PDB file of C-alpha atoms in Angstrom:
ATOM      1  CA  MET C   1     -72.252 -48.585 -69.790  1.00  0.00           C
ATOM      2  CA  PRO C   2     -71.230 -50.761 -72.775  1.00  0.00           C
ATOM      3  CA  ALA C   3     -69.332 -48.887 -75.464  1.00  0.00           C
ATOM      4  CA  ALA C   4     -71.871 -50.083 -78.036  1.00  0.00           C
ATOM      5  CA  ASN C   5     -74.475 -47.790 -76.471  1.00  0.00           C
ATOM      6  CA  ARG C   6     -72.278 -44.718 -76.802  1.00  0.00           C
ATOM      7  CA  PRO C   7     -72.035 -42.453 -79.830  1.00  0.00           C
ATOM      8  CA  ARG C   8     -68.850 -42.229 -81.831  1.00  0.00           C
ATOM      9  CA  VAL C   9     -67.096 -38.953 -81.116  1.00  0.00           C
ATOM     10  CA  ALA C  10     -64.833 -36.791 -83.259  1.00  0.00           C
ATOM     11  CA  VAL C  11     -63.515 -33.291 -82.679  1.00  0.00           C
ATOM     12  CA  ARG C  12     -63.160 -31.040 -85.697  1.00  0.00           C
ATOM     13  CA  VAL C  13     -60.709 -28.138 -85.627  1.00  0.00           C
ATOM     14  CA  VAL C  14     -62.616 -25.290 -87.299  1.00  0.00           C
ATOM     15  CA  ARG C  15     -60.769 -23.187 -89.855  1.00  0.00           C
ATOM     16  CA  ALA C  16     -62.044 -19.626 -90.142  1.00  0.00           C
ATOM     17  CA  ASP C  17     -60.249 -19.186 -93.479  1.00  0.00           C
ATOM     18  CA  GLY C  18     -62.153 -22.028 -95.103  1.00  0.00           C
ATOM     19  CA  GLY C  19     -59.068 -24.246 -95.430  1.00  0.00           C
ATOM     20  CA  PRO C  20     -58.976 -28.005 -94.809  1.00  0.00           C
ATOM     21  CA  GLU C  21     -60.042 -28.957 -91.307  1.00  0.00           C
ATOM     22  CA  SER C  22     -58.490 -31.694 -89.200  1.00  0.00           C
ATOM     23  CA  VAL C  23     -60.725 -34.241 -87.473  1.00  0.00           C
ATOM     24  CA  ILE C  24     -59.504 -36.165 -84.435  1.00  0.00           C
ATOM     25  CA  PRO C  25     -61.527 -39.225 -83.349  1.00  0.00           C
ATOM     26  CA  MET C  26     -62.031 -40.049 -79.683  1.00  0.00           C
ATOM     27  CA  ARG C  27     -60.645 -43.577 -79.300  1.00  0.00           C
ATOM     28  CA  GLY C  28     -61.275 -44.296 -75.616  1.00  0.00           C
ATOM     29  CA  ASP C  29     -63.388 -43.144 -72.691  1.00  0.00           C
ATOM     30  CA  VAL C  30     -61.454 -39.886 -72.278  1.00  0.00           C
ATOM     31  CA  MET C  31     -60.045 -37.301 -74.689  1.00  0.00           C
ATOM     32  CA  LEU C  32     -57.641 -34.595 -73.497  1.00  0.00           C
ATOM     33  CA  CYS C  33     -57.205 -31.281 -75.287  1.00  0.00           C
ATOM     34  CA  GLY C  34     -54.474 -28.718 -74.733  1.00  0.00           C
ATOM     35  CA  ARG C  35     -50.947 -27.920 -75.773  1.00  0.00           C
ATOM     36  CA  THR C  36     -50.357 -31.669 -75.497  1.00  0.00           C
ATOM     37  CA  GLY C  37     -52.793 -34.575 -75.493  1.00  0.00           C
ATOM     38  CA  ASP C  38     -55.125 -36.260 -77.954  1.00  0.00           C
ATOM     39  CA  LEU C  39     -55.992 -32.887 -79.496  1.00  0.00           C
ATOM     40  CA  ALA C  40     -52.795 -30.822 -79.409  1.00  0.00           C
ATOM     41  CA  ILE C  41     -53.064 -27.040 -79.865  1.00  0.00           C
ATOM     42  CA  ALA C  42     -49.492 -25.873 -80.265  1.00  0.00           C
ATOM     43  CA  ASP C  43     -48.063 -22.347 -80.374  1.00  0.00           C
ATOM     44  CA  ASP C  44     -50.916 -20.741 -78.427  1.00  0.00           C
ATOM     45  CA  PRO C  45     -49.768 -18.940 -75.261  1.00  0.00           C
ATOM     46  CA  PHE C  46     -53.327 -18.966 -73.888  1.00  0.00           C
ATOM     47  CA  VAL C  47     -53.550 -22.784 -73.794  1.00  0.00           C
ATOM     48  CA  ALA C  48     -52.320 -24.954 -70.923  1.00  0.00           C
ATOM     49  CA  ASP C  49     -50.728 -28.368 -71.397  1.00  0.00           C
ATOM     50  CA  THR C  50     -54.110 -29.926 -70.558  1.00  0.00           C
ATOM     51  CA  GLN C  51     -57.111 -27.624 -70.673  1.00  0.00           C
ATOM     52  CA  MET C  52     -60.254 -29.509 -71.725  1.00  0.00           C
ATOM     53  CA  ARG C  53     -61.386 -33.045 -70.992  1.00  0.00           C
ATOM     54  CA  LEU C  54     -64.081 -34.919 -72.891  1.00  0.00           C
ATOM     55  CA  PHE C  55     -65.332 -38.029 -71.107  1.00  0.00           C
ATOM     56  CA  PHE C  56     -68.304 -40.362 -70.980  1.00  0.00           C
ATOM     57  CA  SER C  57     -70.790 -40.227 -68.122  1.00  0.00           C
ATOM     58  CA  GLY C  58     -72.832 -43.338 -68.768  1.00  0.00           C
ATOM     59  CA  ALA C  59     -73.917 -43.168 -72.400  1.00  0.00           C
ATOM     60  CA  ARG C  60     -73.562 -39.374 -72.639  1.00  0.00           C
ATOM     61  CA  LEU C  61     -70.528 -37.344 -73.526  1.00  0.00           C
ATOM     62  CA  ALA C  62     -69.510 -34.622 -71.069  1.00  0.00           C
ATOM     63  CA  VAL C  63     -66.946 -31.813 -71.097  1.00  0.00           C
ATOM     64  CA  GLU C  64     -64.868 -30.318 -68.302  1.00  0.00           C
ATOM     65  CA  ASP C  65     -62.488 -27.371 -67.997  1.00  0.00           C
ATOM     66  CA  VAL C  66     -59.557 -28.835 -66.082  1.00  0.00           C
ATOM     67  CA  GLY C  67     -57.965 -25.462 -65.357  1.00  0.00           C
ATOM     68  CA  GLY C  68     -55.032 -23.522 -66.660  1.00  0.00           C
ATOM     69  CA  GLY C  69     -54.677 -21.243 -69.635  1.00  0.00           C
ATOM     70  CA  ASN C  70     -57.524 -18.840 -70.309  1.00  0.00           C
ATOM     71  CA  GLY C  71     -60.274 -21.393 -69.774  1.00  0.00           C
ATOM     72  CA  VAL C  72     -62.693 -23.238 -72.032  1.00  0.00           C
ATOM     73  CA  PHE C  73     -65.658 -21.369 -73.498  1.00  0.00           C
ATOM     74  CA  THR C  74     -68.791 -22.886 -75.020  1.00  0.00           C
ATOM     75  CA  ARG C  75     -70.569 -21.200 -77.930  1.00  0.00           C
ATOM     76  CA  LEU C  76     -74.141 -20.218 -77.100  1.00  0.00           C
ATOM     77  CA  ARG C  77     -76.883 -22.022 -79.010  1.00  0.00           C
ATOM     78  CA  ALA C  78     -79.630 -20.612 -76.793  1.00  0.00           C
ATOM     79  CA  GLU C  79     -80.024 -18.023 -74.052  1.00  0.00           C
ATOM     80  CA  ARG C  80     -77.952 -18.881 -70.970  1.00  0.00           C
ATOM     81  CA  GLU C  81     -77.741 -17.601 -67.426  1.00  0.00           C
ATOM     82  CA  VAL C  82     -74.456 -15.934 -66.436  1.00  0.00           C
ATOM     83  CA  PRO C  83     -73.419 -16.184 -62.770  1.00  0.00           C
ATOM     84  CA  ALA C  84     -71.578 -13.430 -60.938  1.00  0.00           C
ATOM     85  CA  GLY C  85     -67.943 -13.994 -61.803  1.00  0.00           C
ATOM     86  CA  GLY C  86     -68.857 -15.625 -65.118  1.00  0.00           C
ATOM     87  CA  GLU C  87     -66.667 -14.902 -68.147  1.00  0.00           C
ATOM     88  CA  ILE C  88     -67.868 -14.044 -71.643  1.00  0.00           C
ATOM     89  CA  ARG C  89     -66.062 -13.976 -74.998  1.00  0.00           C
ATOM     90  CA  VAL C  90     -67.262 -11.777 -77.852  1.00  0.00           C
ATOM     91  CA  GLY C  91     -64.789 -11.358 -80.693  1.00  0.00           C
ATOM     92  CA  ARG C  92     -61.355 -10.884 -79.126  1.00  0.00           C
ATOM     93  CA  GLN C  93     -62.902  -9.480 -75.938  1.00  0.00           C
ATOM     94  CA  ARG C  94     -62.714 -11.427 -72.703  1.00  0.00           C
ATOM     95  CA  LEU C  95     -65.195  -9.996 -70.204  1.00  0.00           C
ATOM     96  CA  VAL C  96     -66.063 -10.919 -66.627  1.00  0.00           C
ATOM     97  CA  VAL C  97     -69.347 -10.126 -64.850  1.00  0.00           C
ATOM     98  CA  GLU C  98     -68.902  -8.568 -61.414  1.00  0.00           C
ATOM     99  CA  PRO C  99     -71.495  -7.488 -58.823  1.00  0.00           C
ATOM    100  CA  VAL C 100     -71.404  -3.795 -57.968  1.00  0.00           C
ATOM    101  CA  PRO C 101     -71.723  -3.072 -54.236  1.00  0.00           C
ATOM    102  CA  PRO C 102     -73.903  -0.049 -53.368  1.00  0.00           C
ATOM    103  CA  LEU C 103     -72.031   3.109 -52.483  1.00  0.00           C
ATOM    104  CA  ALA C 104     -71.785   3.679 -48.751  1.00  0.00           C
ATOM    105  CA  PRO C 105     -73.201   7.008 -47.538  1.00  0.00           C
ATOM    106  CA  ALA C 106     -70.832   9.441 -45.888  1.00  0.00           C
ATOM    107  CA  ASP C 107     -71.243  10.469 -42.230  1.00  0.00           C
ATOM    108  CA  ASP C 108     -73.199  13.593 -43.194  1.00  0.00           C
ATOM    109  CA  GLY C 109     -75.700  11.558 -45.230  1.00  0.00           C
ATOM    110  CA  ALA C 110     -74.258  12.541 -48.618  1.00  0.00           C
ATOM    111  CA  THR C 111     -73.147   9.855 -51.056  1.00  0.00           C
ATOM    112  CA  ALA C 112     -69.484   8.942 -50.736  1.00  0.00           C
ATOM    113  CA  TRP C 113     -67.193  10.804 -53.162  1.00  0.00           C
ATOM    114  CA  GLY C 114     -70.069  13.108 -54.080  1.00  0.00           C
ATOM    115  CA  SER C 115     -71.396  10.704 -56.741  1.00  0.00           C
ATOM    116  CA  PRO C 116     -75.013   9.530 -56.735  1.00  0.00           C
ATOM    117  CA  ASP C 117     -75.543   5.795 -56.650  1.00  0.00           C
ATOM    118  CA  ALA C 118     -76.870   4.962 -60.140  1.00  0.00           C
ATOM    119  CA  GLY C 119     -78.234   1.637 -58.875  1.00  0.00           C
ATOM    120  CA  HIS C 120     -76.178  -0.611 -61.144  1.00  0.00           C
ATOM    121  CA  ARG C 121     -75.996  -4.119 -59.722  1.00  0.00           C
ATOM    122  CA  PHE C 122     -73.494  -5.585 -62.208  1.00  0.00           C
ATOM    123  CA  ARG C 123     -70.671  -4.461 -64.451  1.00  0.00           C
ATOM    124  CA  LEU C 124     -68.625  -6.013 -67.253  1.00  0.00           C
ATOM    125  CA  VAL C 125     -64.872  -5.772 -66.804  1.00  0.00           C
ATOM    126  CA  GLN C 126     -62.535  -6.217 -69.752  1.00  0.00           C
ATOM    127  CA  LEU C 127     -59.634  -8.634 -69.174  1.00  0.00           C
ATOM    128  CA  LEU C 128     -56.513  -7.937 -71.216  1.00  0.00           C
ATOM    129  CA  GLU C 129     -53.518 -10.179 -71.857  1.00  0.00           C
ATOM    130  CA  GLY C 130     -51.925 -11.357 -68.650  1.00  0.00           C
ATOM    131  CA  GLY C 131     -55.186 -10.889 -66.717  1.00  0.00           C
ATOM    132  CA  ILE C 132     -54.775  -7.099 -66.592  1.00  0.00           C
ATOM    133  CA  ARG C 133     -58.092  -5.317 -66.029  1.00  0.00           C
ATOM    134  CA  GLY C 134     -59.184  -2.932 -68.739  1.00  0.00           C
ATOM    135  CA  GLY C 135     -62.408  -0.956 -69.155  1.00  0.00           C
ATOM    136  CA  ALA C 136     -65.385  -1.419 -66.829  1.00  0.00           C
ATOM    137  CA  TYR C 137     -68.936  -1.110 -68.178  1.00  0.00           C
ATOM    138  CA  PRO C 138     -71.894  -0.746 -65.774  1.00  0.00           C
ATOM    139  CA  LEU C 139     -74.969  -2.797 -66.682  1.00  0.00           C
ATOM    140  CA  LYS C 140     -78.385  -1.223 -66.337  1.00  0.00           C
ATOM    141  CA  ASP C 141     -81.520  -3.170 -65.484  1.00  0.00           C
ATOM    142  CA  GLY C 142     -83.101  -4.625 -68.623  1.00  0.00           C
ATOM    143  CA  GLU C 143     -81.267  -5.093 -71.918  1.00  0.00           C
ATOM    144  CA  ASN C 144     -77.603  -4.189 -72.392  1.00  0.00           C
ATOM    145  CA  ASN C 145     -76.631  -4.567 -76.043  1.00  0.00           C
ATOM    146  CA  ILE C 146     -73.060  -5.419 -77.038  1.00  0.00           C
ATOM    147  CA  GLY C 147     -71.693  -4.735 -80.509  1.00  0.00           C
ATOM    148  CA  ARG C 148     -68.959  -3.235 -82.618  1.00  0.00           C
ATOM    149  CA  GLU C 149     -70.851  -0.135 -83.722  1.00  0.00           C
ATOM    150  CA  ASN C 150     -74.253  -0.223 -82.057  1.00  0.00           C
ATOM    151  CA  GLY C 151     -75.253  -0.869 -78.477  1.00  0.00           C
ATOM    152  CA  ASP C 152     -74.737   0.128 -74.888  1.00  0.00           C
ATOM    153  CA  ILE C 153     -71.254  -1.450 -74.865  1.00  0.00           C
ATOM    154  CA  THR C 154     -69.214  -1.189 -78.075  1.00  0.00           C
ATOM    155  CA  PHE C 155     -65.796  -2.360 -79.256  1.00  0.00           C
ATOM    156  CA  PRO C 156     -65.256  -0.386 -82.482  1.00  0.00           C
ATOM    157  CA  SER C 157     -61.670  -1.582 -83.012  1.00  0.00           C
ATOM    158  CA  ASP C 158     -62.474  -5.317 -82.795  1.00  0.00           C
ATOM    159  CA  GLY C 159     -63.243  -6.636 -86.274  1.00  0.00           C
ATOM    160  CA  PHE C 160     -64.388  -9.972 -84.821  1.00  0.00           C
ATOM    161  CA  VAL C 161     -67.333  -8.329 -83.033  1.00  0.00           C
ATOM    162  CA  SER C 162     -70.502  -7.964 -85.122  1.00  0.00           C
ATOM    163  CA  GLY C 163     -72.346  -4.655 -85.378  1.00  0.00           C
ATOM    164  CA  ARG C 164     -75.046  -6.101 -83.110  1.00  0.00           C
ATOM    165  CA  HIS C 165     -73.441  -9.041 -81.369  1.00  0.00           C
ATOM    166  CA  ALA C 166     -75.113 -10.050 -78.086  1.00  0.00           C
ATOM    167  CA  VAL C 167     -77.401  -8.825 -75.341  1.00  0.00           C
ATOM    168  CA  LEU C 168     -77.164  -9.134 -71.560  1.00  0.00           C
ATOM    169  CA  GLN C 169     -80.538  -9.008 -69.817  1.00  0.00           C
ATOM    170  CA  VAL C 170     -80.329  -7.885 -66.187  1.00  0.00           C
ATOM    171  CA  ALA C 171     -83.409  -9.170 -64.359  1.00  0.00           C
ATOM    172  CA  PRO C 172     -84.221  -8.985 -60.625  1.00  0.00           C
ATOM    173  CA  GLU C 173     -83.061 -12.532 -59.894  1.00  0.00           C
ATOM    174  CA  ARG C 174     -80.585 -13.348 -62.668  1.00  0.00           C
ATOM    175  CA  LEU C 175     -78.539 -12.179 -65.623  1.00  0.00           C
ATOM    176  CA  MET C 176     -79.145 -13.777 -69.049  1.00  0.00           C
ATOM    177  CA  LEU C 177     -76.910 -13.758 -72.144  1.00  0.00           C
ATOM    178  CA  ARG C 178     -78.150 -14.181 -75.723  1.00  0.00           C
ATOM    179  CA  ASP C 179     -76.353 -14.097 -79.065  1.00  0.00           C
ATOM    180  CA  LEU C 180     -77.918 -11.846 -81.730  1.00  0.00           C
ATOM    181  CA  GLY C 181     -76.905 -13.891 -84.767  1.00  0.00           C
ATOM    182  CA  SER C 182     -73.304 -12.702 -84.692  1.00  0.00           C
ATOM    183  CA  SER C 183     -70.833 -13.963 -87.285  1.00  0.00           C
ATOM    184  CA  ASN C 184     -68.276 -15.317 -84.815  1.00  0.00           C
ATOM    185  CA  GLY C 185     -70.520 -16.323 -81.937  1.00  0.00           C
ATOM    186  CA  THR C 186     -70.889 -15.507 -78.262  1.00  0.00           C
ATOM    187  CA  PHE C 187     -69.122 -17.726 -75.721  1.00  0.00           C
ATOM    188  CA  LEU C 188     -69.559 -18.434 -72.013  1.00  0.00           C
ATOM    189  CA  ARG C 189     -66.804 -19.969 -69.898  1.00  0.00           C
ATOM    190  CA  LEU C 190     -67.488 -23.464 -68.603  1.00  0.00           C
ATOM    191  CA  GLY C 191     -68.029 -23.732 -64.884  1.00  0.00           C
ATOM    192  CA  ALA C 192     -69.069 -27.219 -63.820  1.00  0.00           C
ATOM    193  CA  PRO C 193     -68.828 -30.253 -66.126  1.00  0.00           C
ATOM    194  CA  SER C 194     -71.737 -30.375 -68.563  1.00  0.00           C
ATOM    195  CA  PHE C 195     -73.151 -32.679 -71.211  1.00  0.00           C
ATOM    196  CA  VAL C 196     -72.245 -32.223 -74.875  1.00  0.00           C
ATOM    197  CA  ASP C 197     -74.659 -32.283 -77.813  1.00  0.00           C
ATOM    198  CA  ASN C 198     -73.795 -32.897 -81.448  1.00  0.00           C
ATOM    199  CA  GLY C 199     -72.403 -29.734 -83.025  1.00  0.00           C
ATOM    200  CA  ASP C 200     -71.433 -27.992 -79.789  1.00  0.00           C
ATOM    201  CA  GLN C 201     -68.469 -25.660 -80.273  1.00  0.00           C
ATOM    202  CA  PHE C 202     -65.747 -24.777 -77.777  1.00  0.00           C
ATOM    203  CA  LEU C 203     -63.146 -22.047 -77.764  1.00  0.00           C
ATOM    204  CA  ILE C 204     -59.766 -23.073 -76.335  1.00  0.00           C
ATOM    205  CA  GLY C 205     -57.347 -20.165 -76.388  1.00  0.00           C
ATOM    206  CA  ARG C 206     -57.729 -18.874 -79.947  1.00  0.00           C
ATOM    207  CA  GLN C 207     -58.786 -22.220 -81.397  1.00  0.00           C
ATOM    208  CA  LEU C 208     -62.399 -23.150 -82.138  1.00  0.00           C
ATOM    209  CA  VAL C 209     -63.352 -26.841 -82.147  1.00  0.00           C
ATOM    210  CA  ARG C 210     -66.650 -28.578 -82.873  1.00  0.00           C
ATOM    211  CA  VAL C 211     -67.729 -31.894 -81.341  1.00  0.00           C
ATOM    212  CA  GLU C 212     -69.457 -34.324 -83.710  1.00  0.00           C
ATOM    213  CA  LEU C 213     -71.479 -37.282 -82.422  1.00  0.00           C
ATOM    214  CA  SER C 214     -72.671 -40.093 -84.644  1.00  0.00           C
TER     215      SER C 214
END
């Protein structure tokens, strides 16, 4: 596809403190982001040497998580489906969705360990630094609200989580994630390569960047 038919691309490094923001133009067909590359994010232990790749697929810009570090997360602009094993970022919390296997009955017909099976099909598991597993939060069918002070799952010590931040909807066939107008956004880890629209934001380690097409 001729370059004339492609938009001009720039990546803006977002400053939460309102200070001057740097803008890095994409000069070729590919732009690499990481600790090194076209967009260098230094001094962040959660960023790999190369972590995100922006590239053209025909006339459209696409993004890919090339592995390493703590992944690349896209900020939700609309409700999105979360697969089993999908990772979510709210505030400083990194959370992974896991299926919950049903409890196996004991030989005498009682529930194993003497606990009734509550019927939860999914849970959120908190991932701490170094990939250590933290708290686990069972998800009930229907809405599961996430927030700092209000909701089914709360993180009262995380000042980057809004009072009402996001909601996970557990339906019979799928699990949906929606932001509730939070201040700092709700993020879903990239799986497969996907197309990029003007204004899309990505979280790489602790750094937020916005892609601008013109």
